Amino acid sequence: SYELTQPPSVSVSPGQTASITCSGDKLGDKYACWYQQKPGQSPVMVIYEDTKRPPGIPERFSGSNSGSTATLTISGTQTMDEADYYCQAWDSSTALYVFGTGTKVSVL
Amino acid sequence: EVQLVETGGGLIQPGGSLELSCAASGFTVINNYMNWVRQAPGKGLEWVSLTYAGGTTYYADSVKGRFTISRDNSKNTLYLQMKRLRDEDTAVYYCARATMVPQNGRGFDVWGQGTTVTVSS
């Protein structure tokens, strides 16, 4: 089965840049999406089609996807960005959506 | 306002059945790609099932043969019929909308608030 692997945690100081990676076999050949989930809340999509931001998502969120790694970058991280982040892709060979293992971002 | 509201969760014994509902407003389920996603306590997100136009359905291996996704277009509602429930099915179940075929990478742009299913004796 297809798997997407993320680091369990990332720590960043306020105002600095946080990078969250998502690794999967030939992930660059698929589209990646990213979701933010705060405690007790439903997930919110922050990136789709590798690089696009939905309406209302701040410009400090950006994405890239190449080779076997997709990356979510949060520039000028704010305390409100502290959350769990999940990548997601569709594996056409198995006809399954796959979520990444999740990354907890701490803003210290 | 575009919204999804899940209902139907509860406490159920192992081996039992339960049906979840997801009422949509502000858009029609028939014209979108509707999904169920679950999250076990303290764990990550797990995609469960997808349905779209024509009755096409897909299931995660962990639920295939036990869960059935369906829609009632007249009620604009998505359902998840769950049978032969196991302890490991305990989770918050979310419904979520995608607006294009999965390969197009649009992702899930609208999520419900979730409904909790607890499988325990």
mmCIF file of C-alpha atoms in Angstrom:
data_model
loop_
_atom_site.group_PDB
_atom_site.id
_atom_site.type_symbol
_atom_site.label_atom_id
_atom_site.label_comp_id
_atom_site.label_asym_id
_atom_site.label_seq_id
_atom_site.Cartn_x
_atom_site.Cartn_y
_atom_site.Cartn_z
ATOM 1 C CA SER A 1 0.000 0.000 0.000
ATOM 2 C CA TYR A 2 1.036 3.588 -0.638
ATOM 3 C CA GLU A 3 2.454 5.475 2.333
ATOM 4 C CA LEU A 4 3.197 9.111 3.074
ATOM 5 C CA THR A 5 5.743 9.804 5.814
ATOM 6 C CA GLN A 6 6.048 13.045 7.789
ATOM 7 C CA PRO A 7 8.278 14.008 10.722
ATOM 8 C CA PRO A 8 6.349 13.644 13.981
ATOM 9 C CA SER A 9 7.170 17.147 15.135
ATOM 10 C CA VAL A 10 8.657 20.446 14.033
ATOM 11 C CA SER A 11 9.551 23.313 16.335
ATOM 12 C CA VAL A 12 9.894 26.906 15.186
ATOM 13 C CA SER A 13 10.335 30.300 16.812
ATOM 14 C CA PRO A 14 7.717 32.995 16.149
ATOM 15 C CA GLY A 15 8.510 34.866 12.952
ATOM 16 C CA GLN A 16 10.756 32.134 11.606
ATOM 17 C CA THR A 17 10.122 29.655 8.785
ATOM 18 C CA ALA A 18 8.765 26.163 9.376
ATOM 19 C CA SER A 19 9.163 23.459 6.735
ATOM 20 C CA ILE A 20 7.182 20.220 6.907
ATOM 21 C CA THR A 21 8.090 17.395 4.573
ATOM 22 C CA CYS A 22 5.935 14.587 3.221
ATOM 23 C CA SER A 23 7.699 11.673 1.555
ATOM 24 C CA GLY A 24 6.223 9.017 -0.706
ATOM 25 C CA ASP A 25 7.236 6.958 -3.707
ATOM 26 C CA LYS A 26 7.144 9.215 -6.783
ATOM 27 C CA LEU A 27 4.982 11.679 -4.879
ATOM 28 C CA GLY A 28 6.002 14.372 -7.345
ATOM 29 C CA ASP A 29 4.001 12.537 -10.001
ATOM 30 C CA LYS A 30 0.840 13.058 -7.960
ATOM 31 C CA TYR A 31 -0.848 16.128 -6.517
ATOM 32 C CA ALA A 32 -0.336 16.845 -2.810
ATOM 33 C CA CYS A 33 -2.706 18.675 -0.489
ATOM 34 C CA TRP A 34 -2.096 19.879 3.054
ATOM 35 C CA TYR A 35 -4.453 20.214 5.999
ATOM 36 C CA GLN A 36 -4.165 22.045 9.313
ATOM 37 C CA GLN A 37 -5.942 20.644 12.364
ATOM 38 C CA LYS A 38 -6.090 22.413 15.700
ATOM 39 C CA PRO A 39 -7.096 20.537 18.881
ATOM 40 C CA GLY A 40 -10.778 19.695 18.969
ATOM 41 C CA GLN A 41 -11.401 21.102 15.499
ATOM 42 C CA SER A 42 -12.007 19.687 12.043
ATOM 43 C CA PRO A 43 -9.175 19.793 9.512
ATOM 44 C CA VAL A 44 -8.850 22.810 7.230
ATOM 45 C CA MET A 45 -7.232 22.630 3.793
ATOM 46 C CA VAL A 46 -4.321 25.048 3.494
ATOM 47 C CA ILE A 47 -2.750 23.891 0.187
ATOM 48 C CA TYR A 48 -4.181 22.009 -2.813
ATOM 49 C CA GLU A 49 -2.737 20.985 -6.178
ATOM 50 C CA ASP A 50 0.765 21.135 -4.640
ATOM 51 C CA THR A 51 1.024 24.922 -4.476
ATOM 52 C CA LYS A 52 -2.379 26.621 -4.418
ATOM 53 C CA ARG A 53 -3.975 28.314 -1.419
ATOM 54 C CA PRO A 54 -7.742 28.183 -0.841
ATOM 55 C CA PRO A 55 -9.515 31.491 -0.259
ATOM 56 C CA GLY A 56 -8.826 32.860 3.190
ATOM 57 C CA ILE A 57 -5.552 31.011 3.738
ATOM 58 C CA PRO A 58 -2.729 33.452 4.527
ATOM 59 C CA GLU A 59 0.080 33.963 2.030
ATOM 60 C CA ARG A 60 2.611 32.723 4.567
ATOM 61 C CA PHE A 61 1.500 29.176 3.689
ATOM 62 C CA SER A 62 3.136 27.779 0.549
ATOM 63 C CA GLY A 63 3.725 24.359 -0.954
ATOM 64 C CA SER A 64 5.989 22.511 -3.355
ATOM 65 C CA ASN A 65 6.199 18.954 -4.663
ATOM 66 C CA SER A 66 9.006 17.308 -6.592
ATOM 67 C CA GLY A 67 10.617 13.907 -6.810
ATOM 68 C CA SER A 68 9.478 11.983 -3.755
ATOM 69 C CA THR A 69 8.877 14.890 -1.389
ATOM 70 C CA ALA A 70 6.172 17.483 -0.929
ATOM 71 C CA THR A 71 6.901 20.382 1.397
ATOM 72 C CA LEU A 72 4.650 22.770 3.288
ATOM 73 C CA THR A 73 6.383 25.983 4.247
ATOM 74 C CA ILE A 74 5.077 28.458 6.783
ATOM 75 C CA SER A 75 6.922 31.773 6.510
ATOM 76 C CA GLY A 76 6.837 34.184 9.405
ATOM 77 C CA THR A 77 5.202 31.560 11.607
ATOM 78 C CA GLN A 78 2.690 32.855 14.115
ATOM 79 C CA THR A 79 1.529 31.307 17.380
ATOM 80 C CA MET A 80 -1.864 30.690 15.753
ATOM 81 C CA ASP A 81 -0.142 28.303 13.326
ATOM 82 C CA GLU A 82 0.532 25.823 16.115
ATOM 83 C CA ALA A 83 -1.377 22.729 14.988
ATOM 84 C CA ASP A 84 -1.120 19.279 13.450
ATOM 85 C CA TYR A 85 -0.496 19.230 9.702
ATOM 86 C CA TYR A 86 -1.299 16.371 7.328
ATOM 87 C CA CYS A 87 -0.363 15.842 3.707
ATOM 88 C CA GLN A 88 -2.648 13.910 1.371
ATOM 89 C CA ALA A 89 -2.455 12.372 -2.080
ATOM 90 C CA TRP A 90 -4.483 10.087 -4.333
ATOM 91 C CA ASP A 91 -2.839 6.821 -5.319
ATOM 92 C CA SER A 92 -4.283 5.922 -8.714
ATOM 93 C CA SER A 93 -2.807 2.418 -8.693
ATOM 94 C CA THR A 94 -4.899 1.410 -5.684
ATOM 95 C CA ALA A 95 -7.697 3.984 -6.062
ATOM 96 C CA LEU A 96 -7.198 5.189 -2.511
ATOM 97 C CA TYR A 97 -6.684 8.530 -0.847
ATOM 98 C CA VAL A 98 -3.725 8.474 1.526
ATOM 99 C CA PHE A 99 -3.000 10.832 4.407
ATOM 100 C CA GLY A 100 0.454 11.405 5.771
ATOM 101 C CA THR A 101 1.390 10.402 9.301
ATOM 102 C CA GLY A 102 0.987 13.956 10.552
ATOM 103 C CA THR A 103 3.342 16.594 11.975
ATOM 104 C CA LYS A 104 2.830 18.568 15.147
ATOM 105 C CA VAL A 105 4.108 22.116 14.709
ATOM 106 C CA SER A 106 5.095 23.872 17.912
ATOM 107 C CA VAL A 107 5.747 27.598 17.934
ATOM 108 C CA LEU A 108 8.080 28.284 20.836
ATOM 109 C CA GLU B 1 -23.520 28.920 3.644
ATOM 110 C CA VAL B 2 -21.714 25.761 2.566
ATOM 111 C CA GLN B 3 -21.930 23.290 5.428
ATOM 112 C CA LEU B 4 -21.779 19.607 6.352
ATOM 113 C CA VAL B 5 -23.389 18.254 9.521
ATOM 114 C CA GLU B 6 -22.775 14.676 10.645
ATOM 115 C CA THR B 7 -25.067 12.743 12.960
ATOM 116 C CA GLY B 8 -25.557 9.167 14.061
ATOM 117 C CA GLY B 9 -22.528 8.461 16.186
ATOM 118 C CA GLY B 10 -22.719 6.665 19.510
ATOM 119 C CA LEU B 11 -21.671 3.691 21.598
ATOM 120 C CA ILE B 12 -22.027 0.327 19.897
ATOM 121 C CA GLN B 13 -20.919 -3.167 20.845
ATOM 122 C CA PRO B 14 -18.366 -5.051 18.757
ATOM 123 C CA GLY B 15 -20.061 -6.829 15.894
ATOM 124 C CA GLY B 16 -22.883 -4.322 15.806
ATOM 125 C CA SER B 17 -24.073 -1.943 13.080
ATOM 126 C CA LEU B 18 -24.483 1.807 12.884
ATOM 127 C CA GLU B 19 -25.399 4.319 10.189
ATOM 128 C CA LEU B 20 -23.902 7.786 10.012
ATOM 129 C CA SER B 21 -25.537 10.662 8.147
ATOM 130 C CA CYS B 22 -24.031 13.825 6.723
ATOM 131 C CA ALA B 23 -26.472 16.573 5.714
ATOM 132 C CA ALA B 24 -25.165 19.055 3.172
ATOM 133 C CA SER B 25 -26.327 22.636 2.726
ATOM 134 C CA GLY B 26 -25.245 25.333 0.312
ATOM 135 C CA PHE B 27 -24.317 22.809 -2.385
ATOM 136 C CA THR B 28 -25.563 19.485 -3.759
ATOM 137 C CA VAL B 29 -23.889 16.176 -2.946
ATOM 138 C CA ILE B 30 -24.819 14.789 -6.352
ATOM 139 C CA ASN B 31 -22.450 17.220 -8.101
ATOM 140 C CA ASN B 32 -19.483 16.624 -5.825
ATOM 141 C CA TYR B 33 -17.081 13.940 -4.639
ATOM 142 C CA MET B 34 -18.158 13.044 -1.126
ATOM 143 C CA ASN B 35 -15.882 11.343 1.375
ATOM 144 C CA TRP B 36 -15.766 9.902 4.862
ATOM 145 C CA VAL B 37 -12.587 10.344 6.889
ATOM 146 C CA ARG B 38 -11.996 9.101 10.426
ATOM 147 C CA GLN B 39 -9.616 9.848 13.254
ATOM 148 C CA ALA B 40 -9.040 7.417 16.094
ATOM 149 C CA PRO B 41 -8.384 8.957 19.529
ATOM 150 C CA GLY B 42 -4.957 10.586 19.551
ATOM 151 C CA LYS B 43 -4.194 9.347 16.037
ATOM 152 C CA GLY B 44 -3.952 10.770 12.540
ATOM 153 C CA LEU B 45 -6.469 11.105 9.745
ATOM 154 C CA GLU B 46 -7.555 7.991 7.850
ATOM 155 C CA TRP B 47 -9.557 8.202 4.631
ATOM 156 C CA VAL B 48 -12.466 5.746 4.676
ATOM 157 C CA SER B 49 -14.593 6.035 1.538
ATOM 158 C CA LEU B 50 -15.546 8.100 -1.526
ATOM 159 C CA THR B 51 -18.633 8.274 -3.711
ATOM 160 C CA TYR B 52 -19.461 10.379 -6.745
ATOM 161 C CA ALA B 53 -21.748 10.686 -9.732
ATOM 162 C CA GLY B 54 -23.075 7.439 -11.135
ATOM 163 C CA GLY B 55 -22.723 5.640 -7.830
ATOM 164 C CA THR B 56 -18.994 5.056 -8.109
ATOM 165 C CA THR B 57 -17.547 4.080 -4.732
ATOM 166 C CA TYR B 58 -14.113 3.434 -3.247
ATOM 167 C CA TYR B 59 -13.153 2.067 0.168
ATOM 168 C CA ALA B 60 -10.093 1.812 2.336
ATOM 169 C CA ASP B 61 -8.919 -1.764 2.732
ATOM 170 C CA SER B 62 -9.638 -1.589 6.471
ATOM 171 C CA VAL B 63 -13.389 -1.166 5.903
ATOM 172 C CA LYS B 64 -13.993 -2.862 2.556
ATOM 173 C CA GLY B 65 -16.811 -5.379 2.800
ATOM 174 C CA ARG B 66 -18.073 -3.949 6.100
ATOM 175 C CA PHE B 67 -18.893 -0.307 5.320
ATOM 176 C CA THR B 68 -21.165 1.044 2.580
ATOM 177 C CA ILE B 69 -21.231 4.651 1.406
ATOM 178 C CA SER B 70 -24.357 6.032 -0.243
ATOM 179 C CA ARG B 71 -26.240 9.237 -1.048
ATOM 180 C CA ASP B 72 -29.848 10.347 -0.980
ATOM 181 C CA ASN B 73 -29.965 13.134 -3.527
ATOM 182 C CA SER B 74 -33.503 14.127 -2.563
ATOM 183 C CA LYS B 75 -32.333 14.750 1.020
ATOM 184 C CA ASN B 76 -28.935 16.061 -0.074
ATOM 185 C CA THR B 77 -27.407 13.690 2.449
ATOM 186 C CA LEU B 78 -24.430 11.329 2.519
ATOM 187 C CA TYR B 79 -24.504 8.103 4.535
ATOM 188 C CA LEU B 80 -22.059 5.539 5.892
ATOM 189 C CA GLN B 81 -23.548 2.184 6.818
ATOM 190 C CA MET B 82 -21.139 0.377 9.138
ATOM 191 C CA LYS B 83 -21.483 -3.337 9.906
ATOM 192 C CA ARG B 84 -19.455 -5.887 11.892
ATOM 193 C CA LEU B 85 -17.899 -3.050 13.874
ATOM 194 C CA ARG B 86 -14.580 -3.630 15.622
ATOM 195 C CA ASP B 87 -12.833 -1.911 18.499
ATOM 196 C CA GLU B 88 -10.429 -0.343 16.005
ATOM 197 C CA ASP B 89 -13.329 1.423 14.254
ATOM 198 C CA THR B 90 -13.602 3.729 17.283
ATOM 199 C CA ALA B 91 -13.020 7.227 15.934
ATOM 200 C CA VAL B 92 -14.418 10.618 15.086
ATOM 201 C CA TYR B 93 -15.963 10.298 11.637
ATOM 202 C CA TYR B 94 -15.921 13.321 9.360
ATOM 203 C CA CYS B 95 -17.621 13.807 6.021
ATOM 204 C CA ALA B 96 -15.737 15.976 3.560
ATOM 205 C CA ARG B 97 -16.295 17.392 0.092
ATOM 206 C CA ALA B 98 -14.013 17.351 -2.904
ATOM 207 C CA THR B 99 -15.060 19.255 -6.003
ATOM 208 C CA MET B 100 -13.140 17.325 -8.646
ATOM 209 C CA VAL B 101 -11.908 13.837 -9.418
ATOM 210 C CA PRO B 102 -9.246 12.690 -6.941
ATOM 211 C CA GLN B 103 -6.448 12.747 -9.500
ATOM 212 C CA ASN B 104 -6.869 16.502 -9.950
ATOM 213 C CA GLY B 105 -5.547 17.238 -6.478
ATOM 214 C CA ARG B 106 -8.285 19.597 -5.345
ATOM 215 C CA GLY B 107 -8.446 17.955 -1.925
ATOM 216 C CA PHE B 108 -11.224 18.275 0.622
ATOM 217 C CA ASP B 109 -12.368 21.880 0.852
ATOM 218 C CA VAL B 110 -15.342 21.469 3.206
ATOM 219 C CA TRP B 111 -15.440 19.311 6.344
ATOM 220 C CA GLY B 112 -18.152 18.586 8.852
ATOM 221 C CA GLN B 113 -17.687 18.883 12.596
ATOM 222 C CA GLY B 114 -17.482 15.110 13.029
ATOM 223 C CA THR B 115 -19.481 12.500 14.908
ATOM 224 C CA THR B 116 -17.966 10.109 17.447
ATOM 225 C CA VAL B 117 -18.305 6.346 17.142
ATOM 226 C CA THR B 118 -17.218 4.243 20.102
ATOM 227 C CA VAL B 119 -17.081 0.468 19.690
ATOM 228 C CA SER B 120 -16.874 -1.170 23.073
ATOM 229 C CA SER B 121 -18.511 -3.880 25.145
#
